[in-house]
XYZ file of C-alpha atoms in Angstrom:
84
model
C 99.816 108.027 67.804
C 97.387 108.588 70.607
C 95.289 105.748 72.447
C 91.996 105.161 70.623
C 89.555 103.472 72.872
C 87.599 102.341 69.698
C 90.019 100.089 68.670
C 90.648 98.315 71.909
C 88.376 95.126 71.721
C 87.805 92.327 74.524
C 87.383 88.960 72.661
C 87.148 86.783 75.467
C 86.496 86.798 79.094
C 86.865 84.455 82.248
C 85.743 85.247 85.605
C 87.108 83.545 88.943
C 83.637 84.110 91.058
C 85.620 83.191 94.084
C 87.936 86.164 94.146
C 86.532 88.426 91.461
C 89.498 88.249 89.269
C 89.146 88.626 85.618
C 91.113 87.290 82.524
C 90.817 88.647 79.193
C 92.285 88.463 75.886
C 92.331 91.490 74.144
C 93.040 93.040 70.990
C 93.908 96.581 69.777
C 93.182 97.564 66.442
C 94.840 95.051 63.973
C 97.260 94.089 66.247
C 98.078 90.718 68.259
C 95.931 89.350 70.733
C 97.129 89.371 74.148
C 96.247 88.188 77.674
C 95.499 90.691 80.691
C 95.028 89.504 83.759
C 92.908 92.007 85.775
C 90.998 93.751 87.086
C 89.193 92.440 89.825
C 85.664 92.926 90.338
C 84.357 92.465 94.005
C 80.747 92.013 95.281
C 79.235 94.622 97.665
C 77.501 93.137 100.660
C 74.222 93.871 98.867
C 75.333 91.594 95.950
C 75.965 94.133 93.393
C 79.470 94.574 91.916
C 81.921 97.317 93.073
C 83.763 99.271 90.923
C 86.699 97.564 89.148
C 89.932 97.521 90.880
C 93.456 96.382 90.221
C 94.330 92.721 90.226
C 97.272 93.358 92.339
C 99.136 90.252 93.804
C 97.614 87.155 93.069
C 96.353 84.558 95.840
C 96.934 80.641 95.845
C 92.984 81.128 94.822
C 93.624 83.061 92.029
C 96.597 80.889 91.088
C 94.644 77.742 91.096
C 91.858 78.835 89.137
C 94.052 80.250 86.642
C 95.887 77.058 86.494
C 92.624 75.256 85.860
C 91.666 77.597 82.771
C 95.249 78.050 81.393
C 94.512 75.844 78.878
C 91.344 76.898 77.704
C 93.038 80.477 77.586
C 96.059 79.132 75.511
C 94.005 77.589 72.949
C 91.506 80.651 72.439
C 94.649 82.923 72.183
C 96.228 80.336 69.554
C 93.126 80.181 67.524
C 92.413 84.045 67.813
C 96.143 84.872 66.980
C 96.154 82.596 63.479
C 98.976 80.733 62.064
C 102.580 82.094 63.160
């Protein structure tokens, strides 16, 4: 079974303005919603966004930001996943 991009949905997105790190909740078809860390979208000097890049290794700033939003991510994921 081949990957079908039309079945891949982004349900919720958070972006760290400081580091460009993106955290999303995604769902493929009717599958279980899951958290994805990355990509990273940095800004050009002219203020426009560069092409997305892999998140790579996380900095202290990335971890502190993720720590600040983790409860919100967990609640959203739990709500989207429904009863276990």
